[in-house]
PDB file of C-alpha atoms in Angstrom:
ATOM      1  CA  UNK W  24     -21.044  10.331   5.577  1.00  0.00           C
ATOM      2  CA  UNK W  25     -17.772  11.545   7.050  1.00  0.00           C
ATOM      3  CA  UNK W  26     -15.130   8.835   6.765  1.00  0.00           C
ATOM      4  CA  UNK W  27     -14.136   7.325  10.102  1.00  0.00           C
ATOM      5  CA  UNK W  28     -10.586   8.202  11.094  1.00  0.00           C
ATOM      6  CA  UNK W  29      -8.724   5.243  12.527  1.00  0.00           C
ATOM      7  CA  UNK W  30      -5.908   6.046  14.964  1.00  0.00           C
ATOM      8  CA  UNK W  31      -3.183   3.643  13.854  1.00  0.00           C
ATOM      9  CA  UNK W  32      -0.178   5.150  15.671  1.00  0.00           C
ATOM     10  CA  UNK W  33      -1.248   4.352  19.266  1.00  0.00           C
ATOM     11  CA  UNK W  34      -1.924   0.705  18.411  1.00  0.00           C
ATOM     12  CA  UNK W  35       1.350   0.551  16.455  1.00  0.00           C
ATOM     13  CA  UNK W  36       3.149   1.533  19.665  1.00  0.00           C
ATOM     14  CA  UNK W  37       1.181  -1.163  21.506  1.00  0.00           C
ATOM     15  CA  UNK W  38       2.044  -3.727  18.820  1.00  0.00           C
ATOM     16  CA  UNK W  39       5.765  -2.919  19.057  1.00  0.00           C
ATOM     17  CA  UNK W  40       5.619  -3.358  22.822  1.00  0.00           C
ATOM     18  CA  UNK W  41       3.839  -6.696  22.444  1.00  0.00           C
ATOM     19  CA  UNK W  42       6.326  -7.955  19.844  1.00  0.00           C
ATOM     20  CA  UNK W  43       9.287  -7.081  22.072  1.00  0.00           C
ATOM     21  CA  UNK W  44       7.804  -7.733  25.510  1.00  0.00           C
ATOM     22  CA  UNK W  45       9.959 -10.818  26.090  1.00  0.00           C
ATOM     23  CA  UNK W  46      13.241  -8.929  25.536  1.00  0.00           C
ATOM     24  CA  UNK W  47      14.934  -7.949  28.796  1.00  0.00           C
ATOM     25  CA  UNK W  48      16.123  -4.401  29.370  1.00  0.00           C
ATOM     26  CA  UNK W  49      13.834  -2.741  26.798  1.00  0.00           C
ATOM     27  CA  UNK W  50      12.312   0.661  27.568  1.00  0.00           C
ATOM     28  CA  UNK W  51       9.709   2.329  25.357  1.00  0.00           C
ATOM     29  CA  UNK W  52       9.298   6.089  25.114  1.00  0.00           C
ATOM     30  CA  UNK W  53       6.189   6.983  23.111  1.00  0.00           C
ATOM     31  CA  UNK W  54       6.063  10.315  21.244  1.00  0.00           C
ATOM     32  CA  UNK W  55       9.509  11.141  22.561  1.00  0.00           C
ATOM     33  CA  UNK W  56      10.318  14.864  22.689  1.00  0.00           C
ATOM     34  CA  UNK W  57      13.580  15.397  20.827  1.00  0.00           C
ATOM     35  CA  UNK W  58      14.184  18.947  22.003  1.00  0.00           C
ATOM     36  CA  UNK W  59      12.861  21.507  24.443  1.00  0.00           C
ATOM     37  CA  UNK W  60      10.369  22.658  21.816  1.00  0.00           C
ATOM     38  CA  UNK W  61       7.757  20.100  20.695  1.00  0.00           C
ATOM     39  CA  UNK W  62       9.239  17.758  18.094  1.00  0.00           C
ATOM     40  CA  UNK W  63       8.189  14.165  18.468  1.00  0.00           C
ATOM     41  CA  UNK W  64       9.204  10.841  16.992  1.00  0.00           C
ATOM     42  CA  UNK W  65       6.742   7.927  17.089  1.00  0.00           C
ATOM     43  CA  UNK W  66       8.818   5.754  19.449  1.00  0.00           C
ATOM     44  CA  UNK W  67      12.287   5.741  20.935  1.00  0.00           C
ATOM     45  CA  UNK W  68      13.280   2.256  22.128  1.00  0.00           C
ATOM     46  CA  UNK W  69      16.156   2.161  24.592  1.00  0.00           C
ATOM     47  CA  UNK W  70      17.889  -1.189  25.051  1.00  0.00           C
ATOM     48  CA  UNK W  71      19.273  -1.174  28.603  1.00  0.00           C
ATOM     49  CA  UNK W  72      20.595  -4.724  28.363  1.00  0.00           C
ATOM     50  CA  UNK W  73      24.310  -4.853  29.258  1.00  0.00           C
ATOM     51  CA  UNK W  74      25.051  -7.718  26.887  1.00  0.00           C
ATOM     52  CA  UNK W  75      28.039  -7.647  24.610  1.00  0.00           C
ATOM     53  CA  UNK W  76      27.197  -6.385  21.109  1.00  0.00           C
ATOM     54  CA  UNK W  77      27.973  -9.792  19.612  1.00  0.00           C
ATOM     55  CA  UNK W  78      25.426 -11.459  21.908  1.00  0.00           C
ATOM     56  CA  UNK W  79      22.860  -8.769  21.174  1.00  0.00           C
ATOM     57  CA  UNK W  80      23.192  -9.429  17.442  1.00  0.00           C
ATOM     58  CA  UNK W  81      22.269 -13.103  17.946  1.00  0.00           C
ATOM     59  CA  UNK W  82      18.692 -12.164  18.743  1.00  0.00           C
ATOM     60  CA  UNK W  83      16.114 -12.966  16.102  1.00  0.00           C
ATOM     61  CA  UNK W  84      13.405 -10.860  14.487  1.00  0.00           C
ATOM     62  CA  UNK W  85      12.779  -7.299  15.628  1.00  0.00           C
ATOM     63  CA  UNK W  86      14.870  -7.764  18.759  1.00  0.00           C
ATOM     64  CA  UNK W  87      17.861  -8.649  16.565  1.00  0.00           C
ATOM     65  CA  UNK W  88      18.000  -5.218  14.888  1.00  0.00           C
ATOM     66  CA  UNK W  89      17.906  -3.168  18.069  1.00  0.00           C
ATOM     67  CA  UNK W  90      20.870  -1.036  19.057  1.00  0.00           C
ATOM     68  CA  UNK W  91      21.327   0.917  22.264  1.00  0.00           C
ATOM     69  CA  UNK W  92      18.980   3.660  21.008  1.00  0.00           C
ATOM     70  CA  UNK W  93      16.365   3.124  18.308  1.00  0.00           C
ATOM     71  CA  UNK W  94      14.461   5.864  16.509  1.00  0.00           C
ATOM     72  CA  UNK W  95      11.221   4.403  15.117  1.00  0.00           C
ATOM     73  CA  UNK W  96       9.139   6.069  12.385  1.00  0.00           C
ATOM     74  CA  UNK W  97       5.827   4.428  11.410  1.00  0.00           C
ATOM     75  CA  UNK W  98       3.550   4.816   8.396  1.00  0.00           C
ATOM     76  CA  UNK W  99      -0.016   3.517   8.692  1.00  0.00           C
ATOM     77  CA  UNK W 100      -1.928   1.572   6.003  1.00  0.00           C
ATOM     78  CA  UNK W 101      -3.167   4.924   4.678  1.00  0.00           C
ATOM     79  CA  UNK W 102       0.365   6.065   3.869  1.00  0.00           C
ATOM     80  CA  UNK W 103       3.750   4.787   2.717  1.00  0.00           C
ATOM     81  CA  UNK W 104       7.349   5.579   3.575  1.00  0.00           C
ATOM     82  CA  UNK W 105       8.885   8.213   1.352  1.00  0.00           C
ATOM     83  CA  UNK W 106      12.418   9.426   0.723  1.00  0.00           C
ATOM     84  CA  UNK W 107      11.684  12.487   2.864  1.00  0.00           C
ATOM     85  CA  UNK W 108      10.525  10.267   5.738  1.00  0.00           C
ATOM     86  CA  UNK W 109      13.980   8.671   5.672  1.00  0.00           C
ATOM     87  CA  UNK W 110      15.643  12.077   5.942  1.00  0.00           C
ATOM     88  CA  UNK W 111      13.213  13.157   8.657  1.00  0.00           C
ATOM     89  CA  UNK W 112      14.077  10.070  10.727  1.00  0.00           C
ATOM     90  CA  UNK W 113      17.780  10.708  10.118  1.00  0.00           C
ATOM     91  CA  UNK W 114      17.297  14.267  11.403  1.00  0.00           C
ATOM     92  CA  UNK W 115      15.462  12.923  14.452  1.00  0.00           C
ATOM     93  CA  UNK W 116      18.370  10.594  15.150  1.00  0.00           C
ATOM     94  CA  UNK W 117      20.820  13.505  14.869  1.00  0.00           C
ATOM     95  CA  UNK W 118      18.757  15.610  17.240  1.00  0.00           C
ATOM     96  CA  UNK W 119      18.505  12.727  19.681  1.00  0.00           C
ATOM     97  CA  UNK W 120      22.304  12.374  19.654  1.00  0.00           C
ATOM     98  CA  UNK W 121      22.810  16.129  20.110  1.00  0.00           C
ATOM     99  CA  UNK W 122      20.656  16.144  23.261  1.00  0.00           C
ATOM    100  CA  UNK W 123      23.243  14.091  25.177  1.00  0.00           C
ATOM    101  CA  UNK W 124      24.293  15.921  28.381  1.00  0.00           C
ATOM    102  CA  UNK W 125      27.971  15.607  27.427  1.00  0.00           C
ATOM    103  CA  UNK W 126      29.831  15.876  24.149  1.00  0.00           C
ATOM    104  CA  UNK W 127      29.521  12.727  22.066  1.00  0.00           C
ATOM    105  CA  UNK W 128      27.910  11.049  25.068  1.00  0.00           C
ATOM    106  CA  UNK W 129      25.697   9.056  22.698  1.00  0.00           C
ATOM    107  CA  UNK W 130      27.732   7.344  20.019  1.00  0.00           C
ATOM    108  CA  UNK W 131      26.428   7.351  16.453  1.00  0.00           C
ATOM    109  CA  UNK W 132      27.028   3.605  16.149  1.00  0.00           C
ATOM    110  CA  UNK W 133      24.692   3.059  19.124  1.00  0.00           C
ATOM    111  CA  UNK W 134      21.740   4.549  17.232  1.00  0.00           C
ATOM    112  CA  UNK W 135      19.533   2.731  14.724  1.00  0.00           C
ATOM    113  CA  UNK W 136      16.787   4.165  12.535  1.00  0.00           C
ATOM    114  CA  UNK W 137      13.853   1.758  12.159  1.00  0.00           C
ATOM    115  CA  UNK W 138      11.334   2.692   9.459  1.00  0.00           C
ATOM    116  CA  UNK W 139       8.099   0.701   9.660  1.00  0.00           C
ATOM    117  CA  UNK W 140       5.544   0.690   6.850  1.00  0.00           C
ATOM    118  CA  UNK W 141       2.316  -1.201   6.246  1.00  0.00           C
ATOM    119  CA  UNK W 142       3.063  -0.930   2.535  1.00  0.00           C
ATOM    120  CA  UNK W 143       6.189  -2.008   0.666  1.00  0.00           C
ATOM    121  CA  UNK W 144       8.224   1.195   0.112  1.00  0.00           C
ATOM    122  CA  UNK W 145       9.851   0.050  -3.134  1.00  0.00           C
ATOM    123  CA  UNK W 146      10.701   3.601  -4.232  1.00  0.00           C
ATOM    124  CA  UNK W 147      12.506   4.289  -0.943  1.00  0.00           C
ATOM    125  CA  UNK W 148      14.460   1.019  -1.060  1.00  0.00           C
ATOM    126  CA  UNK W 149      15.543   1.798  -4.629  1.00  0.00           C
ATOM    127  CA  UNK W 150      16.609   5.294  -3.553  1.00  0.00           C
ATOM    128  CA  UNK W 151      18.711   3.918  -0.711  1.00  0.00           C
ATOM    129  CA  UNK W 152      20.421   1.549  -3.139  1.00  0.00           C
ATOM    130  CA  UNK W 153      20.928   3.902  -6.059  1.00  0.00           C
ATOM    131  CA  UNK W 154      21.372   7.359  -4.546  1.00  0.00           C
ATOM    132  CA  UNK W 155      22.717   6.596  -1.079  1.00  0.00           C
ATOM    133  CA  UNK W 156      24.830   3.667  -2.369  1.00  0.00           C
ATOM    134  CA  UNK W 157      23.608   1.481   0.472  1.00  0.00           C
ATOM    135  CA  UNK W 158      23.619  -2.285   0.435  1.00  0.00           C
ATOM    136  CA  UNK W 159      19.962  -3.141   0.990  1.00  0.00           C
ATOM    137  CA  UNK W 160      19.502  -6.743   2.034  1.00  0.00           C
ATOM    138  CA  UNK W 161      16.479  -8.591   3.389  1.00  0.00           C
ATOM    139  CA  UNK W 162      18.038  -9.719   6.664  1.00  0.00           C
ATOM    140  CA  UNK W 163      14.947 -11.742   7.512  1.00  0.00           C
ATOM    141  CA  UNK W 164      11.546 -11.838   5.872  1.00  0.00           C
ATOM    142  CA  UNK W 165      10.134  -8.320   6.051  1.00  0.00           C
ATOM    143  CA  UNK W 166      13.270  -6.767   7.629  1.00  0.00           C
ATOM    144  CA  UNK W 167      15.618  -4.901   5.276  1.00  0.00           C
ATOM    145  CA  UNK W 168      19.075  -3.973   6.552  1.00  0.00           C
ATOM    146  CA  UNK W 169      20.538  -0.883   4.885  1.00  0.00           C
ATOM    147  CA  UNK W 170      24.304  -0.510   5.250  1.00  0.00           C
ATOM    148  CA  UNK W 171      26.818   1.862   3.712  1.00  0.00           C
ATOM    149  CA  UNK W 172      28.665   5.115   4.207  1.00  0.00           C
ATOM    150  CA  UNK W 173      25.885   6.596   6.309  1.00  0.00           C
ATOM    151  CA  UNK W 174      25.770   8.103   9.779  1.00  0.00           C
ATOM    152  CA  UNK W 175      23.209   5.769  11.335  1.00  0.00           C
ATOM    153  CA  UNK W 176      22.364   2.124  10.784  1.00  0.00           C
ATOM    154  CA  UNK W 177      18.995   1.940   9.038  1.00  0.00           C
ATOM    155  CA  UNK W 178      16.341  -0.755   8.861  1.00  0.00           C
ATOM    156  CA  UNK W 179      13.101  -0.889   6.884  1.00  0.00           C
ATOM    157  CA  UNK W 180      10.433  -3.154   8.401  1.00  0.00           C
ATOM    158  CA  UNK W 181       7.350  -4.239   6.432  1.00  0.00           C
ATOM    159  CA  UNK W 182       4.272  -4.663   8.631  1.00  0.00           C
ATOM    160  CA  UNK W 183       1.968  -6.628   6.338  1.00  0.00           C
ATOM    161  CA  UNK W 184       0.266 -10.036   6.769  1.00  0.00           C
ATOM    162  CA  UNK W 185       1.822 -11.393   3.563  1.00  0.00           C
ATOM    163  CA  UNK W 186       5.096  -9.475   3.221  1.00  0.00           C
ATOM    164  CA  UNK W 187       5.998  -9.063   6.895  1.00  0.00           C
ATOM    165  CA  UNK W 188       8.108 -11.354   9.049  1.00  0.00           C
ATOM    166  CA  UNK W 189       7.510 -13.219  12.294  1.00  0.00           C
ATOM    167  CA  UNK W 190       5.887 -10.338  14.170  1.00  0.00           C
ATOM    168  CA  UNK W 191       2.155 -11.088  13.864  1.00  0.00           C
ATOM    169  CA  UNK W 192       0.895  -8.182  15.956  1.00  0.00           C
ATOM    170  CA  UNK W 193       2.557  -5.629  13.701  1.00  0.00           C
ATOM    171  CA  UNK W 194       1.394  -7.484  10.606  1.00  0.00           C
ATOM    172  CA  UNK W 195      -2.207  -7.328  11.812  1.00  0.00           C
ATOM    173  CA  UNK W 196      -2.211  -3.524  11.414  1.00  0.00           C
ATOM    174  CA  UNK W 197      -3.898  -3.617   8.028  1.00  0.00           C
ATOM    175  CA  UNK W 198      -7.227  -2.591   6.568  1.00  0.00           C
ATOM    176  CA  UNK W 199      -7.267  -5.070   3.687  1.00  0.00           C
ATOM    177  CA  UNK W 200      -7.274  -8.372   5.572  1.00  0.00           C
ATOM    178  CA  UNK W 201      -8.859 -11.206   3.597  1.00  0.00           C
ATOM    179  CA  UNK W 202     -10.164 -14.722   4.143  1.00  0.00           C
ATOM    180  CA  UNK W 203      -6.618 -16.099   4.260  1.00  0.00           C
ATOM    181  CA  UNK W 204      -5.817 -13.841   7.241  1.00  0.00           C
ATOM    182  CA  UNK W 205      -8.678 -14.979   9.468  1.00  0.00           C
ATOM    183  CA  UNK W 206      -6.714 -17.870  10.964  1.00  0.00           C
ATOM    184  CA  UNK W 207      -3.872 -15.565  11.994  1.00  0.00           C
ATOM    185  CA  UNK W 208      -6.234 -13.042  13.571  1.00  0.00           C
ATOM    186  CA  UNK W 209      -7.974 -15.918  15.338  1.00  0.00           C
ATOM    187  CA  UNK W 210      -4.669 -16.895  16.985  1.00  0.00           C
ATOM    188  CA  UNK W 211      -4.150 -13.309  18.140  1.00  0.00           C
ATOM    189  CA  UNK W 212      -7.670 -13.278  19.586  1.00  0.00           C
ATOM    190  CA  UNK W 213      -6.883 -16.461  21.536  1.00  0.00           C
ATOM    191  CA  UNK W 214      -3.622 -14.947  22.802  1.00  0.00           C
ATOM    192  CA  UNK W 215      -5.456 -11.778  23.879  1.00  0.00           C
ATOM    193  CA  UNK W 216      -8.031 -13.899  25.708  1.00  0.00           C
ATOM    194  CA  UNK W 217      -5.254 -15.764  27.508  1.00  0.00           C
ATOM    195  CA  UNK W 218      -3.085 -12.750  28.378  1.00  0.00           C
ATOM    196  CA  UNK W 219      -5.919 -10.417  29.453  1.00  0.00           C
ATOM    197  CA  UNK W 220      -3.794  -7.517  28.203  1.00  0.00           C
ATOM    198  CA  UNK W 221      -5.333  -4.143  27.340  1.00  0.00           C
ATOM    199  CA  UNK W 222      -2.745  -3.466  24.645  1.00  0.00           C
ATOM    200  CA  UNK W 223      -3.695  -6.597  22.724  1.00  0.00           C
ATOM    201  CA  UNK W 224      -7.380  -5.794  23.100  1.00  0.00           C
ATOM    202  CA  UNK W 225      -6.806  -2.259  21.727  1.00  0.00           C
ATOM    203  CA  UNK W 226      -4.896  -3.587  18.708  1.00  0.00           C
ATOM    204  CA  UNK W 227      -7.555  -6.134  17.809  1.00  0.00           C
ATOM    205  CA  UNK W 228     -10.390  -3.696  18.338  1.00  0.00           C
ATOM    206  CA  UNK W 229      -8.888  -1.362  15.728  1.00  0.00           C
ATOM    207  CA  UNK W 230      -8.115  -4.246  13.356  1.00  0.00           C
ATOM    208  CA  UNK W 231     -11.735  -5.440  13.529  1.00  0.00           C
ATOM    209  CA  UNK W 232     -13.016  -1.909  12.973  1.00  0.00           C
ATOM    210  CA  UNK W 233     -10.708  -1.518   9.966  1.00  0.00           C
ATOM    211  CA  UNK W 234     -11.831  -4.844   8.455  1.00  0.00           C
ATOM    212  CA  UNK W 235     -15.614  -5.058   9.031  1.00  0.00           C
ATOM    213  CA  UNK W 236     -16.215  -7.701   6.345  1.00  0.00           C
ATOM    214  CA  UNK W 237     -13.640 -10.054   7.861  1.00  0.00           C
ATOM    215  CA  UNK W 238     -15.048  -9.329  11.333  1.00  0.00           C
ATOM    216  CA  UNK W 239     -18.535 -10.257  10.135  1.00  0.00           C
ATOM    217  CA  UNK W 240     -17.348 -13.572   8.683  1.00  0.00           C
ATOM    218  CA  UNK W 241     -15.429 -14.389  11.863  1.00  0.00           C
ATOM    219  CA  UNK W 242     -18.557 -13.768  13.874  1.00  0.00           C
ATOM    220  CA  UNK W 243     -20.385 -16.329  11.723  1.00  0.00           C
ATOM    221  CA  UNK W 244     -17.596 -18.919  12.064  1.00  0.00           C
ATOM    222  CA  UNK W 245     -18.818 -21.679  14.387  1.00  0.00           C
ATOM    223  CA  UNK W 246     -15.222 -22.673  15.161  1.00  0.00           C
ATOM    224  CA  UNK W 247     -14.596 -19.342  16.878  1.00  0.00           C
ATOM    225  CA  UNK W 248     -17.533 -19.148  19.267  1.00  0.00           C
ATOM    226  CA  UNK W 249     -15.321 -19.250  22.367  1.00  0.00           C
ATOM    227  CA  UNK W 250     -13.421 -16.077  21.529  1.00  0.00           C
ATOM    228  CA  UNK W 251     -16.435 -14.316  20.055  1.00  0.00           C
ATOM    229  CA  UNK W 252     -17.773 -13.893  23.594  1.00  0.00           C
ATOM    230  CA  UNK W 253     -14.798 -11.710  24.497  1.00  0.00           C
ATOM    231  CA  UNK W 254     -14.875  -9.601  21.343  1.00  0.00           C
ATOM    232  CA  UNK W 255     -18.591  -9.587  20.626  1.00  0.00           C
ATOM    233  CA  UNK W 256     -18.884  -5.776  21.098  1.00  0.00           C
ATOM    234  CA  UNK W 257     -16.076  -5.085  18.602  1.00  0.00           C
ATOM    235  CA  UNK W 258     -17.376  -7.609  16.077  1.00  0.00           C
ATOM    236  CA  UNK W 259     -20.921  -6.310  16.399  1.00  0.00           C
ATOM    237  CA  UNK W 260     -19.775  -2.697  16.057  1.00  0.00           C
ATOM    238  CA  UNK W 261     -17.731  -3.515  12.953  1.00  0.00           C
ATOM    239  CA  UNK W 262     -20.701  -5.303  11.384  1.00  0.00           C
ATOM    240  CA  UNK W 263     -23.044  -2.448  12.277  1.00  0.00           C
ATOM    241  CA  UNK W 264     -20.729   0.089  10.634  1.00  0.00           C
ATOM    242  CA  UNK W 265     -20.527  -2.016   7.470  1.00  0.00           C
ATOM    243  CA  UNK W 266     -24.335  -2.325   7.348  1.00  0.00           C
ATOM    244  CA  UNK W 267     -24.769   1.395   7.975  1.00  0.00           C
ATOM    245  CA  UNK W 268     -22.408   2.267   5.140  1.00  0.00           C
ATOM    246  CA  UNK W 269     -24.392  -0.050   2.863  1.00  0.00           C
ATOM    247  CA  UNK W 270     -27.690   1.518   3.939  1.00  0.00           C
ATOM    248  CA  UNK W 271     -26.370   5.029   3.378  1.00  0.00           C
ATOM    249  CA  UNK W 272     -25.105   4.106  -0.081  1.00  0.00           C
ATOM    250  CA  UNK W 273     -28.551   2.642  -0.816  1.00  0.00           C
ATOM    251  CA  UNK W 274     -30.258   5.795   0.472  1.00  0.00           C
ATOM    252  CA  UNK W 275     -28.070   7.980  -1.724  1.00  0.00           C
ATOM    253  CA  UNK W 276     -28.812   5.820  -4.768  1.00  0.00           C
ATOM    254  CA  UNK W 277     -32.536   5.970  -3.964  1.00  0.00           C
ATOM    255  CA  UNK W 278     -32.407   9.744  -3.545  1.00  0.00           C
ATOM    256  CA  UNK W 279     -30.600  10.184  -6.856  1.00  0.00           C
ATOM    257  CA  UNK W 280     -33.021   7.832  -8.592  1.00  0.00           C
ATOM    258  CA  UNK W 281     -35.950   9.914  -7.340  1.00  0.00           C
ATOM    259  CA  UNK W 282     -34.336  13.131  -8.566  1.00  0.00           C
ATOM    260  CA  UNK W 283     -33.694  11.570 -11.967  1.00  0.00           C
ATOM    261  CA  UNK W 284     -37.302  10.385 -12.282  1.00  0.00           C
ATOM    262  CA  UNK W 285     -38.568  13.862 -11.471  1.00  0.00           C
ATOM    263  CA  UNK W 286     -36.307  15.340 -14.142  1.00  0.00           C
ATOM    264  CA  UNK W 287     -37.467  12.781 -16.748  1.00  0.00           C
ATOM    265  CA  UNK W 288     -41.084  13.573 -15.889  1.00  0.00           C
ATOM    266  CA  UNK W 289     -40.530  17.316 -16.415  1.00  0.00           C
ATOM    267  CA  UNK W 290     -38.745  16.728 -19.712  1.00  0.00           C
ATOM    268  CA  UNK W 291     -41.580  14.496 -20.976  1.00  0.00           C
ATOM    269  CA  UNK W 292     -44.133  17.178 -20.170  1.00  0.00           C
ATOM    270  CA  UNK W 293     -42.114  19.717 -22.156  1.00  0.00           C
ATOM    271  CA  UNK W 294     -41.793  17.306 -25.087  1.00  0.00           C
ATOM    272  CA  UNK W 295     -45.562  16.809 -25.177  1.00  0.00           C
ATOM    273  CA  UNK W 296     -45.856  20.571 -25.646  1.00  0.00           C
ATOM    274  CA  UNK W 297     -43.511  20.340 -28.623  1.00  0.00           C
ATOM    275  CA  UNK W 298     -40.556  22.145 -27.092  1.00  0.00           C
ATOM    276  CA  UNK W 299     -37.043  21.617 -28.484  1.00  0.00           C
ATOM    277  CA  UNK W 300     -34.145  20.147 -26.483  1.00  0.00           C
ATOM    278  CA  UNK W 301     -32.313  23.475 -26.145  1.00  0.00           C
ATOM    279  CA  UNK W 302     -35.438  25.258 -24.900  1.00  0.00           C
ATOM    280  CA  UNK W 303     -36.154  22.468 -22.363  1.00  0.00           C
ATOM    281  CA  UNK W 304     -32.590  22.705 -20.972  1.00  0.00           C
ATOM    282  CA  UNK W 305     -32.981  26.485 -20.658  1.00  0.00           C
ATOM    283  CA  UNK W 306     -36.419  26.263 -19.033  1.00  0.00           C
ATOM    284  CA  UNK W 307     -35.284  23.660 -16.472  1.00  0.00           C
ATOM    285  CA  UNK W 308     -31.851  25.271 -16.004  1.00  0.00           C
ATOM    286  CA  UNK W 309     -30.188  21.895 -16.559  1.00  0.00           C
ATOM    287  CA  UNK W 310     -27.091  20.813 -18.457  1.00  0.00           C
ATOM    288  CA  UNK W 311     -27.843  20.542 -22.190  1.00  0.00           C
ATOM    289  CA  UNK W 312     -26.014  17.209 -22.580  1.00  0.00           C
ATOM    290  CA  UNK W 313     -28.078  15.693 -19.771  1.00  0.00           C
ATOM    291  CA  UNK W 314     -31.345  16.843 -21.373  1.00  0.00           C
ATOM    292  CA  UNK W 315     -30.179  15.455 -24.733  1.00  0.00           C
ATOM    293  CA  UNK W 316     -29.752  12.003 -23.144  1.00  0.00           C
ATOM    294  CA  UNK W 317     -33.332  12.065 -21.869  1.00  0.00           C
ATOM    295  CA  UNK W 318     -34.786  13.423 -25.122  1.00  0.00           C
ATOM    296  CA  UNK W 319     -32.994  10.796 -27.199  1.00  0.00           C
ATOM    297  CA  UNK W 320     -34.374   8.039 -24.993  1.00  0.00           C
ATOM    298  CA  UNK W 321     -37.852   9.625 -25.176  1.00  0.00           C
ATOM    299  CA  UNK W 322     -37.950   9.582 -28.996  1.00  0.00           C
ATOM    300  CA  UNK W 323     -38.831   5.867 -28.924  1.00  0.00           C
ATOM    301  CA  UNK W 324     -42.006   6.618 -26.987  1.00  0.00           C
ATOM    302  CA  UNK W 325     -43.314   9.639 -28.932  1.00  0.00           C
ATOM    303  CA  UNK W 326     -45.798  11.186 -29.054  1.00  0.00           C
ATOM    304  CA  UNK W 327     -47.088  10.033 -25.655  1.00  0.00           C
ATOM    305  CA  UNK W 328     -43.678  10.136 -23.967  1.00  0.00           C
ATOM    306  CA  UNK W 329     -44.697   7.726 -21.203  1.00  0.00           C
ATOM    307  CA  UNK W 330     -42.577   8.831 -18.264  1.00  0.00           C
ATOM    308  CA  UNK W 331     -42.039   5.404 -16.703  1.00  0.00           C
ATOM    309  CA  UNK W 332     -40.828   3.886 -19.976  1.00  0.00           C
ATOM    310  CA  UNK W 333     -38.577   6.843 -20.759  1.00  0.00           C
ATOM    311  CA  UNK W 334     -37.074   6.646 -17.287  1.00  0.00           C
ATOM    312  CA  UNK W 335     -36.377   2.910 -17.581  1.00  0.00           C
ATOM    313  CA  UNK W 336     -34.731   3.537 -20.945  1.00  0.00           C
ATOM    314  CA  UNK W 337     -32.212   6.068 -19.650  1.00  0.00           C
ATOM    315  CA  UNK W 338     -31.981   5.385 -15.875  1.00  0.00           C
ATOM    316  CA  UNK W 339     -28.626   3.571 -16.008  1.00  0.00           C
ATOM    317  CA  UNK W 340     -27.041   6.397 -17.979  1.00  0.00           C
ATOM    318  CA  UNK W 341     -28.461   9.023 -15.615  1.00  0.00           C
ATOM    319  CA  UNK W 342     -27.153   7.230 -12.516  1.00  0.00           C
ATOM    320  CA  UNK W 343     -23.605   7.556 -13.851  1.00  0.00           C
ATOM    321  CA  UNK W 344     -23.921  11.284 -14.508  1.00  0.00           C
TER     322      UNK W 344
END
């Protein structure tokens, strides 16, 4: 079965918009073109608010790290931020600055690089400390502020249900949600039901698809019947995919088991005719080591070489071949 590809980046953009929707003056530019030729960054967030910088810094959470222009690079649960991602985002920020219609029209101190990862990029944080001589400090839970002799202010944001901060929609973008996360997802489902917002629905649909086991357990939870009505299609689809994967794994095991039994049967027939292991492997055009495993198991049942008993003796070993 071809592995389902989950599109994390669109729902990441939606999650960022949801997390910051209460902040006045914020504009989002998805897949922002940095030059005339195609070169796109995940999100550029422009803060149009005319507040003084000191007032802007008093904001909490994600809103508190925003500058006038914010270059956002995101890594999904399938990936992690690397050192080269940091340099790529720095290059994006430089290109963004260079596209100003007048010389130095966009000030370097008005640009922030925000690197978001669903995994903890420990190697990158160490690199920023050791090689770039930055002071890396956890400004708030899940938000690392990186300061030093560098062109652009840099932040690393962890989007994870256990390591992330107070931005639940970003933290939900995970494919390893467990029992302890069900309550948090339940609250997001209730919020989505109340807001009737397509962005929230899209985020939760992907989260449920990425975590079919959790989705199945939530469907069975009697305390969540009210919100199950809204998300029944997503929950049902997630459960169906999980069951289908289980069925396909079972079918593959059954198919392999049948092939192994057929091979054991052929080997037993050859043994009854008195053929040696090497000759049997050559006749059947099979790997010699595999035939040796079957012949060794068959020795216990000579001279009849009962196929069913021989197969039961070596089936576990054959399944791992």
